[in-house]
Amino acid sequence: MRVDYLIVGAGFTGATLAERLAAAGKRVLVVERRDHIGGNAYDEMDPHGVLVHRYGPHIFHTNSKKVFDYLSRFTEWRPYYHRVRAVVEGKEVPLPFSLATLRALFSPRLADRLEEKLIARFGYGARVPILRLREEEDPDLKFLADYVYRNVFEGYTLKQWGLRPEELSPSVTGRVPVLVSHDTRYFQDAYQAMPKEGYTALFRRMLAHPNIKLLLQTDWKEVEGEVKFAHLIFTGPIDEFFGYLHGPLPYRSLRFRMELHPGPWAQKVGTVNYPNEHPYTRVPQASGLRGAGRPRGSAPRGPLGLPGHGPQAGGRCRGHRGSQAGSLTWKAPGEALSPRR
C-alpha cells in the first residue's frame, strides 16, 4: 500500500488531520492500536442505554468559532454547561472556587470583605492561580488563599498526582483557578456543548472520507515496513515514539468503578469532587452529561467505595467504571495522560 500520510492514532488529533489532508486530496492511512476510534474521547452505549465515556468525561468547550463551525460539519450539538461541585467541610460548593463559593462557605460579612478585596486586587472576571493567590500579603487574601489551598487543592492534588501543588508545573495547578466572578460554570468559553450523538459518531463521520483508510487493533510498527508513505504523523505518547530512550514519562492514569442507580439522577451536577473525604477524587454522572433532560443512566465513581475516579501511578489511561442514580457515575482522579514535571 502506498499513501501520502501514515497517521498513528485515531483520536481528536489524528482524525482531524486525516480529514483535513483527505479533503485536500491526500491519501491517508490511519492506524489505531485500540479496537475503536476516538481515542480517550470514545463513548458507547452501555447495556442500560446510557452513553458512557469509557475513559472518563470529555466536555467540549472552545472560544474558537472556527473550531466550533468545523466540528459542526460532523455533529449536531446539545447545549451543555458543565458544573462541578466540591465537598468542602461537608458542603457541596461550586468549583472553580468563585465569589459564589465564598458565600456558600463564609458569613455574609466575611464574604463581602473578601469579594471586595479580590475584585479590587485582580478585577472582576479574573482567573487567579492558587499559587499566585498564596503570594498575596494582605491578611484577608492570605487567609483565603490558605483556606482554598488546604480545603480544595492540597488533598485533591496529593490523591491525583502523588505530589503537592507546588511540586507540579504551574500549567497544571492553573487549570482550576480561583474565579473572581459569580459564574458557577466550570468553563467560561464562548462555545460549550456536547455532540448530540456522542463523540464516536462525530469521529466516524470525520473519518468517512474515500481518501482515508483505517486499521484498528494495529500497531504502527506492524505496518511500517509494508506501507509506503511520504509523511508520518504520530499522535501517541512521545516517550514511546522515541523508544523510551530516557525511560517512560511518569504518567498518572485512572481507575474507574461504575455503578447503576435506580433513580434518574444521583447528584445535582455533572461532577462532584471529593478533595478530602474519600480515596477517590470525583464522581462524574454519565447521564448528566448529555445536556438535555434527566435520562436514566449510570454514574462512575472512584476506585474504592462509591463509584468514581481513583488515581493510579504509571501506565496509560485505562478504562474505568462508576455509578449514579438511575444513571451512571464514575469516580476518578484528575486528568488522564498528563505527565508530571
Short mmCIF file of C-alpha atoms in Angstrom, two decimals:
data_model
loop_
_atom_site.label_atom_id
_atom_site.label_comp_id
_atom_site.label_asym_id
_atom_site.label_seq_id
_atom_site.Cartn_x
_atom_site.Cartn_y
_atom_site.Cartn_z
CA MET A 1 0.00 0.00 0.00
CA ARG A 2 1.22 3.48 -0.83
CA VAL A 3 -0.18 6.59 0.89
CA ASP A 4 0.80 10.20 1.28
CA TYR A 5 0.38 10.17 5.07
CA LEU A 6 0.53 7.48 7.71
CA ILE A 7 -1.23 8.79 10.82
CA VAL A 8 -0.79 6.91 14.08
CA GLY A 9 -3.80 7.33 16.35
CA ALA A 10 -7.50 7.88 15.63
CA GLY A 11 -8.25 10.37 18.40
CA PHE A 12 -9.03 14.08 18.09
CA THR A 13 -5.67 15.00 16.57
CA GLY A 14 -5.34 12.02 14.26
CA ALA A 15 -8.92 12.14 12.99
CA THR A 16 -8.84 15.90 12.39
CA LEU A 17 -5.57 15.79 10.49
CA ALA A 18 -6.76 12.79 8.47
CA GLU A 19 -9.95 14.58 7.45
CA ARG A 20 -8.16 17.82 6.55
CA LEU A 21 -5.49 16.05 4.50
CA ALA A 22 -8.02 13.79 2.77
CA ALA A 23 -10.13 16.82 1.88
CA ALA A 24 -7.01 18.32 0.27
CA GLY A 25 -6.69 15.27 -1.97
CA LYS A 26 -4.10 13.34 0.04
CA ARG A 27 -4.28 9.59 0.55
CA VAL A 28 -4.24 8.80 4.26
CA LEU A 29 -3.88 5.62 6.30
CA VAL A 30 -4.89 5.89 9.96
CA VAL A 31 -3.55 3.17 12.24
CA GLU A 32 -5.07 2.74 15.71
CA ARG A 33 -3.86 0.27 18.35
CA ARG A 34 -7.19 0.15 20.18
CA ASP A 35 -10.33 -1.54 18.88
CA HIS A 36 -12.15 1.77 18.41
CA ILE A 37 -11.75 5.31 17.07
CA GLY A 38 -11.97 8.48 19.16
CA GLY A 39 -9.02 8.00 21.49
CA ASN A 40 -9.81 8.85 25.10
CA ALA A 41 -12.97 10.67 24.00
CA TYR A 42 -14.52 7.39 22.83
CA ASP A 43 -18.07 6.85 24.07
CA GLU A 44 -20.52 3.98 23.78
CA MET A 45 -23.98 2.95 24.92
CA ASP A 46 -23.91 0.68 27.95
CA PRO A 47 -26.41 -2.19 28.41
CA HIS A 48 -28.79 0.22 30.16
CA GLY A 49 -28.95 2.68 27.27
CA VAL A 50 -26.64 5.24 28.87
CA LEU A 51 -23.98 6.90 26.72
CA VAL A 52 -20.78 6.35 28.70
CA HIS A 53 -17.37 7.93 28.10
CA ARG A 54 -15.17 4.86 28.56
CA TYR A 55 -12.12 6.87 29.61
CA GLY A 56 -13.88 9.48 31.71
CA PRO A 57 -16.00 12.53 30.83
CA HIS A 58 -14.86 14.77 27.99
CA ILE A 59 -16.61 18.15 27.90
CA PHE A 60 -16.42 20.15 24.69
CA HIS A 61 -15.64 23.85 25.10
CA THR A 62 -13.79 26.39 22.98
CA ASN A 63 -13.54 30.10 22.33
CA SER A 64 -12.82 29.48 18.65
CA LYS A 65 -15.75 29.94 16.26
CA LYS A 66 -13.58 28.37 13.58
CA VAL A 67 -13.19 25.17 15.61
CA PHE A 68 -16.87 25.05 16.54
CA ASP A 69 -18.01 25.61 12.95
CA TYR A 70 -15.61 22.96 11.68
CA LEU A 71 -16.82 20.29 14.09
CA SER A 72 -20.42 21.28 13.41
CA ARG A 73 -19.98 19.72 9.97
CA PHE A 74 -19.83 16.32 11.68
CA THR A 75 -22.31 16.63 14.53
CA GLU A 76 -25.33 18.41 15.87
CA TRP A 77 -25.00 19.70 19.41
CA ARG A 78 -26.81 19.55 22.72
CA PRO A 79 -26.35 22.76 24.74
CA TYR A 80 -24.49 21.90 27.90
CA TYR A 81 -22.78 23.96 30.59
CA HIS A 82 -20.63 21.79 32.80
CA ARG A 83 -20.99 22.46 36.51
CA VAL A 84 -18.83 20.93 39.19
CA ARG A 85 -19.16 20.98 42.94
CA ALA A 86 -16.58 20.14 45.57
CA VAL A 87 -17.36 18.83 49.03
CA VAL A 88 -15.72 21.26 51.45
CA GLU A 89 -16.36 20.94 55.18
CA GLY A 90 -19.41 18.79 54.45
CA LYS A 91 -20.97 21.22 51.96
CA GLU A 92 -21.23 20.91 48.19
CA VAL A 93 -19.95 24.21 46.80
CA PRO A 94 -19.29 25.49 43.24
CA LEU A 95 -15.95 24.76 41.61
CA PRO A 96 -13.82 26.54 40.44
CA PHE A 97 -13.72 28.39 43.75
CA SER A 98 -15.56 31.62 42.97
CA LEU A 99 -17.41 34.51 44.57
CA ALA A 100 -20.43 32.19 44.74
CA THR A 101 -18.31 29.69 46.67
CA LEU A 102 -17.33 32.41 49.14
CA ARG A 103 -20.97 32.97 50.02
CA ALA A 104 -21.63 29.26 50.38
CA LEU A 105 -18.84 28.83 52.94
CA PHE A 106 -18.38 32.09 54.84
CA SER A 107 -20.58 34.52 56.73
CA PRO A 108 -22.08 37.34 54.64
CA ARG A 109 -19.83 39.88 56.35
CA LEU A 110 -16.61 37.96 55.67
CA ALA A 111 -17.72 37.05 52.13
CA ASP A 112 -18.42 40.73 51.37
CA ARG A 113 -14.96 41.74 52.57
CA LEU A 114 -13.15 39.00 50.65
CA GLU A 115 -15.14 39.71 47.48
CA GLU A 116 -14.34 43.42 47.66
CA LYS A 117 -10.63 42.74 48.07
CA LEU A 118 -10.48 40.15 45.29
CA ILE A 119 -12.17 42.48 42.81
CA ALA A 120 -10.02 45.44 43.84
CA ARG A 121 -6.81 43.43 43.56
CA PHE A 122 -7.43 41.33 40.43
CA GLY A 123 -10.54 42.74 38.72
CA TYR A 124 -13.93 41.15 38.19
CA GLY A 125 -13.70 38.10 35.95
CA ALA A 126 -10.04 37.38 36.71
CA ARG A 127 -8.81 33.79 36.91
CA VAL A 128 -6.18 33.61 39.66
CA PRO A 129 -3.97 30.51 40.04
CA ILE A 130 -3.94 29.30 43.63
CA LEU A 131 -0.15 29.55 43.92
CA ARG A 132 -0.36 33.15 42.71
CA LEU A 133 -3.02 33.95 45.31
CA ARG A 134 -0.80 32.49 48.03
CA GLU A 135 1.79 35.17 47.27
CA GLU A 136 -0.55 37.94 48.44
CA GLU A 137 0.43 39.76 51.64
CA ASP A 138 -2.99 41.18 52.52
CA PRO A 139 -4.12 39.25 55.64
CA ASP A 140 -7.62 38.55 54.30
CA LEU A 141 -6.41 37.38 50.89
CA LYS A 142 -3.72 35.29 52.56
CA PHE A 143 -6.37 33.71 54.78
CA LEU A 144 -8.49 32.92 51.72
CA ALA A 145 -5.54 31.52 49.76
CA ASP A 146 -4.54 29.23 52.62
CA TYR A 147 -8.15 28.10 53.09
CA VAL A 148 -8.65 27.27 49.41
CA TYR A 149 -5.25 25.61 49.17
CA ARG A 150 -5.88 23.43 52.21
CA ASN A 151 -9.52 22.52 51.55
CA VAL A 152 -9.70 22.35 47.74
CA PHE A 153 -6.27 21.87 46.18
CA GLU A 154 -3.92 20.09 48.55
CA GLY A 155 -5.80 16.85 49.22
CA TYR A 156 -7.08 16.52 45.67
CA THR A 157 -3.62 17.08 44.18
CA LEU A 158 -2.00 14.57 46.52
CA LYS A 159 -4.59 11.97 45.54
CA GLN A 160 -4.39 12.71 41.83
CA TRP A 161 -0.68 13.24 41.34
CA GLY A 162 1.02 11.94 44.46
CA LEU A 163 2.60 15.40 44.73
CA ARG A 164 1.85 18.67 46.49
CA PRO A 165 0.54 21.53 44.32
CA GLU A 166 3.80 23.47 44.49
CA GLU A 167 5.66 20.43 43.12
CA LEU A 168 3.62 20.49 39.90
CA SER A 169 4.06 22.68 36.86
CA PRO A 170 2.07 25.94 37.17
CA SER A 171 0.30 24.91 33.97
CA VAL A 172 -1.29 22.05 35.92
CA THR A 173 -2.29 23.90 39.09
CA GLY A 174 -3.55 26.79 36.95
CA ARG A 175 -6.17 24.61 35.30
CA VAL A 176 -8.61 25.24 38.13
CA PRO A 177 -8.08 28.86 39.23
CA VAL A 178 -9.86 30.97 41.81
CA LEU A 179 -12.52 32.72 39.72
CA VAL A 180 -13.30 36.32 40.64
CA SER A 181 -16.86 36.04 39.37
CA HIS A 182 -20.30 34.78 40.34
CA ASP A 183 -20.30 32.46 37.30
CA THR A 184 -20.81 28.89 38.57
CA ARG A 185 -19.98 27.19 35.26
CA TYR A 186 -16.79 25.14 35.20
CA PHE A 187 -15.77 26.69 31.88
CA GLN A 188 -16.37 30.21 30.61
CA ASP A 189 -15.72 29.58 26.91
CA ALA A 190 -17.99 31.09 24.26
CA TYR A 191 -18.92 27.67 22.81
CA GLN A 192 -19.97 24.88 25.17
CA ALA A 193 -21.96 21.83 24.11
CA MET A 194 -21.91 18.05 23.76
CA PRO A 195 -22.12 16.14 20.46
CA LYS A 196 -25.76 15.15 20.09
CA GLU A 197 -24.99 11.52 19.22
CA GLY A 198 -21.72 11.35 21.10
CA TYR A 199 -18.06 11.71 20.21
CA THR A 200 -17.73 8.34 18.49
CA ALA A 201 -20.39 9.28 15.93
CA LEU A 202 -18.58 12.58 15.33
CA PHE A 203 -15.26 10.81 14.67
CA ARG A 204 -16.93 8.20 12.47
CA ARG A 205 -18.20 10.96 10.19
CA MET A 206 -14.81 12.69 10.16
CA LEU A 207 -13.10 9.51 9.01
CA ALA A 208 -15.75 8.56 6.42
CA HIS A 209 -13.79 10.05 3.52
CA PRO A 210 -12.90 7.97 0.45
CA ASN A 211 -9.25 9.05 0.76
CA ILE A 212 -8.98 7.66 4.31
CA LYS A 213 -8.21 4.04 5.15
CA LEU A 214 -8.49 2.92 8.78
CA LEU A 215 -6.84 -0.01 10.53
CA LEU A 216 -7.93 -0.79 14.09
CA GLN A 217 -6.17 -3.07 16.58
CA THR A 218 -2.97 -2.46 14.68
CA ASP A 219 0.37 -1.24 15.99
CA TRP A 220 2.01 1.12 13.52
CA LYS A 221 5.27 -0.80 13.81
CA GLU A 222 3.47 -3.80 12.32
CA VAL A 223 2.79 -1.94 9.08
CA GLU A 224 5.80 0.34 8.97
CA GLY A 225 7.68 -1.94 6.58
CA GLU A 226 4.65 -2.80 4.44
CA VAL A 227 3.17 0.65 3.88
CA LYS A 228 4.96 3.19 1.71
CA PHE A 229 4.33 6.71 2.95
CA ALA A 230 5.76 10.15 2.33
CA HIS A 231 4.97 11.54 5.78
CA LEU A 232 4.39 10.09 9.24
CA ILE A 233 2.23 11.81 11.89
CA PHE A 234 2.48 10.20 15.32
CA THR A 235 -0.14 11.25 17.90
CA GLY A 236 0.67 8.71 20.62
CA PRO A 237 2.86 9.06 23.73
CA ILE A 238 6.03 10.91 22.81
CA ASP A 239 8.23 8.70 25.02
CA GLU A 240 7.00 5.64 23.15
CA PHE A 241 7.84 7.21 19.79
CA PHE A 242 11.47 7.58 20.86
CA GLY A 243 11.60 4.04 22.19
CA TYR A 244 11.68 5.18 25.83
CA LEU A 245 15.20 6.43 25.22
CA HIS A 246 15.25 8.19 28.59
CA GLY A 247 12.74 5.88 30.27
CA PRO A 248 8.94 6.24 30.38
CA LEU A 249 7.41 9.56 31.35
CA PRO A 250 5.74 9.50 34.80
CA TYR A 251 2.12 9.37 33.74
CA ARG A 252 -0.78 9.07 36.15
CA SER A 253 -3.72 7.02 34.94
CA LEU A 254 -7.23 6.43 36.27
CA ARG A 255 -9.19 3.54 37.69
CA PHE A 256 -12.96 3.81 37.27
CA ARG A 257 -15.72 1.98 39.01
CA MET A 258 -19.21 2.22 37.55
CA GLU A 259 -22.46 1.95 39.45
CA LEU A 260 -26.03 1.98 38.22
CA HIS A 261 -28.59 3.68 40.49
CA PRO A 262 -32.39 3.32 40.19
CA GLY A 263 -33.35 6.99 40.07
CA PRO A 264 -32.92 9.49 37.22
CA TRP A 265 -30.04 11.43 38.82
CA ALA A 266 -27.64 10.57 41.65
CA GLN A 267 -26.34 14.13 42.03
CA LYS A 268 -27.39 17.61 41.02
CA VAL A 269 -24.45 18.44 38.74
CA GLY A 270 -22.28 16.63 36.19
CA THR A 271 -19.37 16.09 38.58
CA VAL A 272 -18.80 16.23 42.33
CA ASN A 273 -15.20 16.41 43.56
CA TYR A 274 -14.04 14.99 46.88
CA PRO A 275 -10.76 16.73 47.75
CA ASN A 276 -10.53 15.28 51.24
CA GLU A 277 -13.24 12.83 52.28
CA HIS A 278 -12.60 9.69 50.19
CA PRO A 279 -9.74 7.85 48.49
CA TYR A 280 -11.28 8.66 45.10
CA THR A 281 -11.18 12.14 43.61
CA ARG A 282 -14.51 12.72 41.90
CA VAL A 283 -17.84 11.31 40.81
CA PRO A 284 -18.98 12.20 37.28
CA GLN A 285 -22.54 11.39 36.32
CA ALA A 286 -22.78 9.86 32.85
CA SER A 287 -26.46 10.56 32.35
CA GLY A 288 -25.94 14.16 33.41
CA LEU A 289 -23.53 14.92 30.56
CA ARG A 290 -26.00 14.70 27.68
CA GLY A 291 -27.11 18.31 28.02
CA ALA A 292 -30.83 17.61 27.90
CA GLY A 293 -33.49 16.08 30.10
CA ARG A 294 -32.96 13.74 33.03
CA PRO A 295 -32.40 10.33 31.44
CA ARG A 296 -31.87 7.13 33.35
CA GLY A 297 -28.32 6.01 33.39
CA SER A 298 -25.16 5.23 35.24
CA ALA A 299 -22.56 7.17 37.13
CA PRO A 300 -18.86 6.42 37.57
CA ARG A 301 -17.06 6.97 40.84
CA GLY A 302 -13.61 6.46 42.32
CA PRO A 303 -11.59 3.29 42.57
CA LEU A 304 -12.81 2.49 46.07
CA GLY A 305 -16.13 2.80 47.82
CA LEU A 306 -18.78 4.56 45.77
CA PRO A 307 -18.47 4.95 42.02
CA GLY A 308 -15.85 7.44 40.92
CA HIS A 309 -12.32 8.08 39.67
CA GLY A 310 -9.20 6.99 41.55
CA PRO A 311 -5.58 7.80 40.71
CA GLN A 312 -3.07 5.18 39.73
CA ALA A 313 0.66 5.60 39.24
CA GLY A 314 2.24 4.65 35.95
CA GLY A 315 0.66 3.23 32.82
CA ARG A 316 -1.62 4.94 30.39
CA CYS A 317 -5.26 5.86 30.74
CA ARG A 318 -7.22 2.69 31.40
CA GLY A 319 -10.92 2.00 31.29
CA HIS A 320 -12.77 2.88 34.46
CA ARG A 321 -16.25 2.15 35.67
CA GLY A 322 -18.53 4.09 38.03
CA SER A 323 -22.23 4.74 39.00
CA GLN A 324 -25.20 7.04 39.76
CA ALA A 325 -28.95 7.10 40.49
CA GLY A 326 -30.87 5.78 37.52
CA SER A 327 -27.74 6.94 35.87
CA LEU A 328 -24.06 6.06 35.57
CA THR A 329 -21.41 7.58 37.81
CA TRP A 330 -17.58 7.39 37.77
CA LYS A 331 -15.02 8.02 40.48
CA ALA A 332 -11.60 9.04 39.24
CA PRO A 333 -8.53 11.13 39.95
CA GLY A 334 -7.64 14.23 37.97
CA GLU A 335 -6.52 14.34 34.38
CA ALA A 336 -5.63 11.22 32.48
CA LEU A 337 -2.49 11.05 30.39
CA SER A 338 -0.87 14.15 31.85
CA PRO A 339 2.82 13.72 32.67
CA ARG A 340 4.23 15.05 35.93
CA ARG A 341 7.06 17.51 35.52
#
